[in-house]
Coordinates of C-alpha atoms in Angstrom, one line a residue:
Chain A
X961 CA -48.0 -24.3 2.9
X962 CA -45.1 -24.7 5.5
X963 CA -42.0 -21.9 5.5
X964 CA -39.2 -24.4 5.4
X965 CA -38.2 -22.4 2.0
X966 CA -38.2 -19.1 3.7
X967 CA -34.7 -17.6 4.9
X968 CA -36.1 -14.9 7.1
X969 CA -37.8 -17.1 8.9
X970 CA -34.6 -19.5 9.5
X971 CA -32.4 -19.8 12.1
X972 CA -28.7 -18.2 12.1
X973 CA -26.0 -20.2 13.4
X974 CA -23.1 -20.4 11.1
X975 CA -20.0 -22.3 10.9
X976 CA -17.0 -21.8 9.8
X977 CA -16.9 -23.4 6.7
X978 CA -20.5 -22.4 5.8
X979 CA -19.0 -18.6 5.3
X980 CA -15.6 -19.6 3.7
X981 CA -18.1 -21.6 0.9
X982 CA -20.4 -18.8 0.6
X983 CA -17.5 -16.4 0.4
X984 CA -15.5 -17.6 -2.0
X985 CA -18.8 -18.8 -4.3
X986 CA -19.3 -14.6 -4.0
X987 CA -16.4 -13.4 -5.0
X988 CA -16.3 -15.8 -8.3
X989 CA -19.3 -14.6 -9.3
X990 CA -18.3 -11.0 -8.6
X991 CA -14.9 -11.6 -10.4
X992 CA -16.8 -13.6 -13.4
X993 CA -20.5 -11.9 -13.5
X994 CA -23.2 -13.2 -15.2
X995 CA -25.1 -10.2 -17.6
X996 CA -27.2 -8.8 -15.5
X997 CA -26.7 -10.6 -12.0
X998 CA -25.4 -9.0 -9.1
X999 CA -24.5 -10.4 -5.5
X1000 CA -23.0 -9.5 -2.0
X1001 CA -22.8 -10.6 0.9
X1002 CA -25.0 -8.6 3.9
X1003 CA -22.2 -6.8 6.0
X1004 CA -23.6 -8.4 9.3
X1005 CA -24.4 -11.6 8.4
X1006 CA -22.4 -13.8 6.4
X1007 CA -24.6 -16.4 5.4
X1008 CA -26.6 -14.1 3.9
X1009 CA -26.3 -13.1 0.1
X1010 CA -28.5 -10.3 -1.5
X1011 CA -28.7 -10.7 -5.3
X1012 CA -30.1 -8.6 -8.0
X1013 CA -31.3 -10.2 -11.0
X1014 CA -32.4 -7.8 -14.0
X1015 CA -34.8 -9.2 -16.3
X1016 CA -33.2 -10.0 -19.4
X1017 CA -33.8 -8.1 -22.6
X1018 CA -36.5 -9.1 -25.3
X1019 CA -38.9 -10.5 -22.6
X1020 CA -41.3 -9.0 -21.0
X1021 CA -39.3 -8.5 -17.6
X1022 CA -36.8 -6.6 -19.6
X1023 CA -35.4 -3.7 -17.9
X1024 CA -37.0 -4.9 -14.3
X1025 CA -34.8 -5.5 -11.3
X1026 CA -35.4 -8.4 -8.9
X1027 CA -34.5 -8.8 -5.6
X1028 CA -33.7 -12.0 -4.0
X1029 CA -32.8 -12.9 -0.7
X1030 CA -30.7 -16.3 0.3
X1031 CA -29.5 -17.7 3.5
X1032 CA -27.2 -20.4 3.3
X1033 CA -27.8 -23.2 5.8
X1034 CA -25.2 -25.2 8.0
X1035 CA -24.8 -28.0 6.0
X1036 CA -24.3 -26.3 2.9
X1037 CA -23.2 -26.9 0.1
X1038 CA -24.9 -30.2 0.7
X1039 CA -28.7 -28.4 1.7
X1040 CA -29.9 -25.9 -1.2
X1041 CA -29.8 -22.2 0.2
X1042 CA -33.4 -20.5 1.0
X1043 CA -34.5 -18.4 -1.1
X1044 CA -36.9 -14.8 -0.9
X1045 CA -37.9 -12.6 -3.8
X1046 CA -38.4 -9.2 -1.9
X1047 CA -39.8 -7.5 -5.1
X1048 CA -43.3 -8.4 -4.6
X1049 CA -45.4 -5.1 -4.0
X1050 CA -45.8 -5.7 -0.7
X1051 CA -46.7 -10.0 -1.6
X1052 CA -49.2 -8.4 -4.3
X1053 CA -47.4 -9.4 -7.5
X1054 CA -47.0 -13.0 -9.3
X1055 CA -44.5 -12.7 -11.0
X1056 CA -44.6 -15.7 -12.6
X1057 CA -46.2 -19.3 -11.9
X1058 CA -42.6 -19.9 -10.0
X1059 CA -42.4 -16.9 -8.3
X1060 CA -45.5 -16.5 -5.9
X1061 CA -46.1 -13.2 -4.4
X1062 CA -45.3 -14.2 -0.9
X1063 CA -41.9 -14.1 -2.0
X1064 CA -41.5 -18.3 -2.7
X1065 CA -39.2 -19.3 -5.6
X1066 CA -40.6 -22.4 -7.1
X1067 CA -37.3 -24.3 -8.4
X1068 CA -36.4 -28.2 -8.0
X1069 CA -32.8 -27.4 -7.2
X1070 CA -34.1 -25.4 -4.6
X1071 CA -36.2 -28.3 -3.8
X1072 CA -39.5 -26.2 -3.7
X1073 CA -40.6 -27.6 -6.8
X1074 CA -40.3 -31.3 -8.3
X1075 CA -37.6 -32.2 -10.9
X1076 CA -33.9 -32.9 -10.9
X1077 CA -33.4 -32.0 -6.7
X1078 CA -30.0 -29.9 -5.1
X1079 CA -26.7 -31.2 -5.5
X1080 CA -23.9 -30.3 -3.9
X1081 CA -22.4 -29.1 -7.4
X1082 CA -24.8 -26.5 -7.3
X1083 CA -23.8 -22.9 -6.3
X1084 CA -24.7 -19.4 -5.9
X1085 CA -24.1 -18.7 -9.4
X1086 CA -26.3 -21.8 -10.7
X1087 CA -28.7 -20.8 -8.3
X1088 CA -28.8 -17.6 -9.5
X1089 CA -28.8 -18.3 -13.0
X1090 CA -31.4 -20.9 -13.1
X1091 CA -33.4 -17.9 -11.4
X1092 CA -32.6 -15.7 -14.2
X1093 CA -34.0 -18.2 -16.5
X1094 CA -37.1 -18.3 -15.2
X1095 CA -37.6 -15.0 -16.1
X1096 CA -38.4 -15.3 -20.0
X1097 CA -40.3 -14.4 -22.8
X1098 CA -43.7 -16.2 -22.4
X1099 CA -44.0 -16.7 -18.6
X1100 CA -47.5 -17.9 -19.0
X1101 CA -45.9 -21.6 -20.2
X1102 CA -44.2 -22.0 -16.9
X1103 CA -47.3 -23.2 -15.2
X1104 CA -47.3 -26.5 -15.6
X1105 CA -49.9 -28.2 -17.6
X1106 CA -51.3 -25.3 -19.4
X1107 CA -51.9 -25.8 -23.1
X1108 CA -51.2 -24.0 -25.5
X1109 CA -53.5 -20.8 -25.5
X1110 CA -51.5 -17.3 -27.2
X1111 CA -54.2 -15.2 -26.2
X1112 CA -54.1 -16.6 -22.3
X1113 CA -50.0 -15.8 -22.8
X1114 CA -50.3 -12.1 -24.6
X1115 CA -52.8 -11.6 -21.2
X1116 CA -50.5 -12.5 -19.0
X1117 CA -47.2 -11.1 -20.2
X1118 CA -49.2 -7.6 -20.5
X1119 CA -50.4 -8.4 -16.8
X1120 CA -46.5 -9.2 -16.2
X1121 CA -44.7 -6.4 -18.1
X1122 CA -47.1 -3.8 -16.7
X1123 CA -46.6 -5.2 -13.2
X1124 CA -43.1 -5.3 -14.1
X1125 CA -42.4 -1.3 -14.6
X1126 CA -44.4 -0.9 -12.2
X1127 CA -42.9 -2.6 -9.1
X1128 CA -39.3 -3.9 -10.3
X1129 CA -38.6 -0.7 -12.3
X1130 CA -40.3 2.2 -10.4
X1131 CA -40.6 0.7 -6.9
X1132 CA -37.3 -0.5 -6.9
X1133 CA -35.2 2.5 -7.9
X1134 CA -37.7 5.2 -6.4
X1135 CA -38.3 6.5 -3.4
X1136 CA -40.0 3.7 -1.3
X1137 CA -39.4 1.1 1.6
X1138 CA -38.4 -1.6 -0.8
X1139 CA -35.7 0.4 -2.4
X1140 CA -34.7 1.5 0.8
X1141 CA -34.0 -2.5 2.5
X1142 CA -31.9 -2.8 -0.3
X1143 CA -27.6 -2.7 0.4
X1144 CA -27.3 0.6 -0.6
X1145 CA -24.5 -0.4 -3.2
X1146 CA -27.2 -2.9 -4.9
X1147 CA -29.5 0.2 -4.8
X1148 CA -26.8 2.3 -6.6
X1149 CA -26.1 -0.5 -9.7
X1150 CA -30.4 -0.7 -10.0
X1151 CA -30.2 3.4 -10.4
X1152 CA -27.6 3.5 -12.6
X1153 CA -28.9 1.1 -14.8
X1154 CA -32.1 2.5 -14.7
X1155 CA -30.7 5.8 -16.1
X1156 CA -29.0 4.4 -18.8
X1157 CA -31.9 2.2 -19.7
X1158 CA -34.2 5.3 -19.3
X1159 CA -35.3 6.1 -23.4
X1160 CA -36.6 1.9 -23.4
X1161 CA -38.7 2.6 -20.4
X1162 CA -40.3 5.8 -21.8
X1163 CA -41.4 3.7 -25.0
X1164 CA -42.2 1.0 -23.4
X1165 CA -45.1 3.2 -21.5
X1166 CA -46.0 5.1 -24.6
X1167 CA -46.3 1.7 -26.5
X1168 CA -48.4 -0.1 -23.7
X1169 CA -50.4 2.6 -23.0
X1170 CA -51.7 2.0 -26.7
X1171 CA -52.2 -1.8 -25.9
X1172 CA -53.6 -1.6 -22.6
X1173 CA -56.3 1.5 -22.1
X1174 CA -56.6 3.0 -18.7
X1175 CA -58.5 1.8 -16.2
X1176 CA -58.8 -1.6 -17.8
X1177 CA -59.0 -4.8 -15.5
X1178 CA -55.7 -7.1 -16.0
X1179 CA -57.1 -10.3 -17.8
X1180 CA -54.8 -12.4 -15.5
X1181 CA -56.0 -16.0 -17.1
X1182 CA -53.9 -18.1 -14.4
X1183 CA -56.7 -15.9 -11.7
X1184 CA -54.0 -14.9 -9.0
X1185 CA -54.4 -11.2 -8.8
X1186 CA -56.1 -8.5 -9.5
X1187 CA -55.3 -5.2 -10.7
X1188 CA -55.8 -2.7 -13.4
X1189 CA -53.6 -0.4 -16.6
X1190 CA -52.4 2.3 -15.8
X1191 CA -49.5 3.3 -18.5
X1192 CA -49.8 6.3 -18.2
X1193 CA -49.7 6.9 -14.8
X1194 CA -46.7 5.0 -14.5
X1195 CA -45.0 6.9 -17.9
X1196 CA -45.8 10.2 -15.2
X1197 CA -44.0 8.5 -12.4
X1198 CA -41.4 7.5 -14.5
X1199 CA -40.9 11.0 -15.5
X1200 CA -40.9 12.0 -12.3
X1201 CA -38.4 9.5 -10.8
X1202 CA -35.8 10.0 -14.0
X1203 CA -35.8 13.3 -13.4
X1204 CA -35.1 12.8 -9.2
X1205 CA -32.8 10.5 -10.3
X1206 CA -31.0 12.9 -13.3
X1207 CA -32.3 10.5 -16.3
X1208 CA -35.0 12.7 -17.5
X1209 CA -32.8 14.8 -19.9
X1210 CA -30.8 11.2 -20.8
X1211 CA -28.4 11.8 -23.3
X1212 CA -26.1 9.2 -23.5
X1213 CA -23.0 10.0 -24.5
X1214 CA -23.2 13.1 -22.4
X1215 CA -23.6 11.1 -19.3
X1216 CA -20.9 8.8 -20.3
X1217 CA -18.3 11.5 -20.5
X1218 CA -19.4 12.8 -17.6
X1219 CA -19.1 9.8 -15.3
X1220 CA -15.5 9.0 -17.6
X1221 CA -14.7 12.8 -16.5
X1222 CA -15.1 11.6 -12.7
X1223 CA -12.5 9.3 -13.0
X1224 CA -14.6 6.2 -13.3
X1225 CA -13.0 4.8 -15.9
X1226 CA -9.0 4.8 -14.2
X1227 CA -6.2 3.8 -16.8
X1228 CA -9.1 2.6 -19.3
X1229 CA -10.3 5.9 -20.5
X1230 CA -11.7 5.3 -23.8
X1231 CA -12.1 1.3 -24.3
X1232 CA -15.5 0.0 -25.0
X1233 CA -16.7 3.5 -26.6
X1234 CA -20.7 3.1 -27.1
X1235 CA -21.6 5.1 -29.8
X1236 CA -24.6 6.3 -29.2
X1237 CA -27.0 4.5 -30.8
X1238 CA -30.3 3.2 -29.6
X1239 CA -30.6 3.3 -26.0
X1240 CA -31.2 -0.5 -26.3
X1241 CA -27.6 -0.2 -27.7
X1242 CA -26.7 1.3 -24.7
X1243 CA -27.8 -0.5 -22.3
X1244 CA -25.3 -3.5 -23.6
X1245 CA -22.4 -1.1 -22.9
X1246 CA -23.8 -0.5 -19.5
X1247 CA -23.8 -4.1 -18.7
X1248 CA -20.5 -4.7 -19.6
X1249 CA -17.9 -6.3 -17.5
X1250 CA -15.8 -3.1 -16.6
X1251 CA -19.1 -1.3 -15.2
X1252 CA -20.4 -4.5 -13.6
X1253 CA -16.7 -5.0 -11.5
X1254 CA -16.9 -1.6 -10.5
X1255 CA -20.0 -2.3 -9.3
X1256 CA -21.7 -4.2 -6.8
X1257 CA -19.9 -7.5 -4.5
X1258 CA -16.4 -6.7 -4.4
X1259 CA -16.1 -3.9 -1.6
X1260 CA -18.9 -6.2 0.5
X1261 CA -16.5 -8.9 0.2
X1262 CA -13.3 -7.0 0.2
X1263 CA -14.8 -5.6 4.0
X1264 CA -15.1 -8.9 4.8
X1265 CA -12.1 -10.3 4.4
X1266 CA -10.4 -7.0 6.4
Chain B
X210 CA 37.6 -33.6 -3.5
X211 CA 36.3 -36.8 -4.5
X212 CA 33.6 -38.2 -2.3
X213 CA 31.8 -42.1 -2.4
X214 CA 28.3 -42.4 -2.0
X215 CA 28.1 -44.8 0.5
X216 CA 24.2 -45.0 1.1
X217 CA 21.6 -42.8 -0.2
X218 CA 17.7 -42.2 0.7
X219 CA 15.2 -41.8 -2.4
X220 CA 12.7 -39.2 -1.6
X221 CA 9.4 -39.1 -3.9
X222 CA 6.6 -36.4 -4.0
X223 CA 3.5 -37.1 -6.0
X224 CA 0.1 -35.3 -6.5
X225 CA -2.8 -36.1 -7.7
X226 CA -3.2 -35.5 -12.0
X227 CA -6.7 -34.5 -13.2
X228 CA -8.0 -32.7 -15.9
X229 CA -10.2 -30.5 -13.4
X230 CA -8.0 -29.8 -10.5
X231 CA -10.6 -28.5 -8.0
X232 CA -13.3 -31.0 -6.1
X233 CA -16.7 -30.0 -8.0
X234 CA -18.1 -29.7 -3.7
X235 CA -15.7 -27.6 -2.1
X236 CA -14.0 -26.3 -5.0
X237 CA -10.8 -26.8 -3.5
X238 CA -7.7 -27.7 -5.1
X239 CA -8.0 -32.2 -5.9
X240 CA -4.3 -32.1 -4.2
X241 CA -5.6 -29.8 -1.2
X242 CA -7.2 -30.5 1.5
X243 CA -11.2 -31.0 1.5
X244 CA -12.7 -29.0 4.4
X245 CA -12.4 -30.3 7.6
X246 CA -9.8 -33.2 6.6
X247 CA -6.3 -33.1 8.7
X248 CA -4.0 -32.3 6.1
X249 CA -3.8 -32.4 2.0
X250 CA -2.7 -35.5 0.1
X251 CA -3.4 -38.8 2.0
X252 CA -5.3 -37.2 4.7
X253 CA -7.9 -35.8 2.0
X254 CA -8.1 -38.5 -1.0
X255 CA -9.7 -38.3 -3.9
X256 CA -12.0 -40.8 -5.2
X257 CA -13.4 -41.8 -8.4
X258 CA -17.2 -43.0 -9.4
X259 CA -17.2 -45.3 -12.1
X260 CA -19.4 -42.7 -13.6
X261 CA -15.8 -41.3 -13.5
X262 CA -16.6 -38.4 -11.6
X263 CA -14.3 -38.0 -9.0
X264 CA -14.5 -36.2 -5.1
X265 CA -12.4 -35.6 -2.0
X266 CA -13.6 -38.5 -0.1
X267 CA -14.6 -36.6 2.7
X268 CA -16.7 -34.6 0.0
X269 CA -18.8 -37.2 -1.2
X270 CA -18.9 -39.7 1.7
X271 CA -20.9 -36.5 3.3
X272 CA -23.0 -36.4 0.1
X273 CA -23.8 -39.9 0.1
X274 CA -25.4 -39.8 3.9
X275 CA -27.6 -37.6 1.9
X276 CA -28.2 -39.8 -0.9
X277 CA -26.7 -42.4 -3.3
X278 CA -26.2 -40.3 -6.2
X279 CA -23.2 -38.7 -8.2
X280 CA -23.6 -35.0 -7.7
X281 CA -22.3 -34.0 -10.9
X282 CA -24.1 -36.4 -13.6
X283 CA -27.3 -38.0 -10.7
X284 CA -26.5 -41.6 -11.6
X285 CA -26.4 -43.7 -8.8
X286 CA -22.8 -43.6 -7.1
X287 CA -20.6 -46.5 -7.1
X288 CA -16.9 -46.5 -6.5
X289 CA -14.9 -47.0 -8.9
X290 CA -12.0 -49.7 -8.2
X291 CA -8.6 -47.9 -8.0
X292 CA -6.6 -48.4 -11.7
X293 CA -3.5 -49.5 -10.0

């Protein structure tokens, strides 16, 4: 398989109006964000974007953050940019049949895949978009040609939502080299909405952990990995991490008034008031767009411009 | 005072009208310039497709080295004849 796709393996020479493109594709998406994307550009190199996609809620990567790498060539916007997932588990996981565990994104606009090819309409936010939507509720189906088979898809969405907590929940917020590579500013918006998405991870161990018993072998039927349950384990790392990170105790309209009591919110103290609620409920006020400005891209770009 | 107009010179501007005002490439303004033309208006034109779609020239022409196809709807690109 050659590497063309790969942008850490690319070369970095670039022009002028490569970085003014990339730029100004940033800060629209940072000024008009997607639910749950998040991008900015790397502080030394401006071709280079770093985006976090969170796995959309009501499938099985729900809660899970995924982090992408792209390098924007020379010719661009008439070449697609190269794209990386980083959250593999060291290139253990498949995420899904377009997302191999050496970090390849399978996608024809990408041109790593066959279908409808790049245009130069295309940009970061399409891109990162038609990433998200790869991320659904019965990954197994992505593969093409499989036929129908519901068992062969409950055993792979249990292979991906355990694999899921696992590496783009607890590796990416904990403790660990992965979260450490990331902008530290990405790393902060992944922590924060991991505590407010906290109560949802705890049941989603103490469900599985019913489903899946410990120790059993992941019934992978697409055959690219190996592996095996371990819910509870990962409910006692979770615990541990939530409590590192201050989630363990999660209330959630105690934290809110806390973080409004920092000064967060500026001149719009009291808009958008969750009330309490489920903390599925609350995650939905977490994404919103007031959090998700405060967030992520605009100081990277902001130091840019400077 | 009363003054005669003996001779007079008749200065026009004009701009380009669109319902989308930015070049679907380089997402700069139609009436700008496209990136790396010499100046805005006739030094960047715009040009339709008669799929209708419609490009800085610069834009597309560097799209169509690429290959023959609108970038916005695929179909294979042909210029549209300018509605005088």
């Amino acid at each position: 398989m050659g590497s063309e796709w790969d942008p850490l393996l690319a070369d970095d020479n670039s022009s002028g109006k490569v970085v003014r493109c990339v730029y100004s594709q940033t800060l629209n998406l940072t000024r008009d964000p997607p639910e749950g994307i998040f991008a900015m550009i790397d502080e030394h190199r401006a071709t280079i974007v770093h985006a976090l996609i969170c796995g959309p809620r009501d499938t099985v990567y729900d809660g899970g953050f995924f982090y992408f790498l792209l390098r924007f060539p020379n010719d661009y916007p008439f070449s697609p940019p190269k794209v990386r997932l980083m959250t593999t588990g060291g290139g253990s996981v498949h995420f899904n049949p377009n997302l191999y565990s050496c970090g390849k994104v399978c996608l024809s606009i990408l041109g790593t895949w066959s279908g409808p090819a790049w245009t130069p309409v295309q940009n970061l936010t399409s891109v990162l978009l038609s990433i998200q939507s790869l991320l659904s509720t019965d990954p197994y189906y992505n593969e093409p040609g499989v036929p129908r088979n519901v068992v062969a898809s409950e055993q792979y969405s249990d292979y991906v939502r355990h694999e899921t907590m696992r590496v783009a929940v607890l590796d990416m917020v904990g403790d660990t080299s992965l979260a450490r590579s990331m902008p530290p500013k990405l790393l902060s918006v992944a922590r924060s909405l991991f505590i407010a998405h906290f109560p949802v991870y705890r049941d989603t161990c103490e469900e599985h952990a019913k489903r899946n018993p410990e120790g059993a072998a992941f019934a992978d039927p697409l055959g690219k990995t190996t592996g095996t349950f371990c819910w509870r384990g990962l409910g006692s790392r979770l615990a541990a991490v939530g409590s590192r990170l201050g989630a363990a105790n999660f209330e959630p309209d105690a934290e809110r008034s806390e973080r409004d009591a920092e000064g967060e919110g500026g001149g719009q103290g009291g808009s958008g008031s969750p009330s309490g609620g489920s903390g599925g409920e609350w995650l939905s006020q977490a994404l919103t767009p007031r959090q998700r400005h405060a967030s992520p891209g605009q100081p990277a770009v902001a130091r840019l411009s400077a | 005072m009363q003054v005669t107009v003996k001779s007079w010179h008749a200065v026009a501007s004009w701009t380009w009208t669109s319902e989308d005002d930015v070049c679907g490439i380089c997402h700069m303004p139609l009436d700008g310039c496209a990136p790396g033309a010499p100046g805005p208006g006739d030094d960047s034109p715009v040009v339709w497709g008669r799929c209708s779609h419609y490009f800085h020239l610069m834009c597309i022409n560097t799209w169509l080295h690429n290959k023959n196809t609108c970038p916005i709807c695929r179909r294979k690109w042909e210029f549209a004849r300018c509605a005088a």
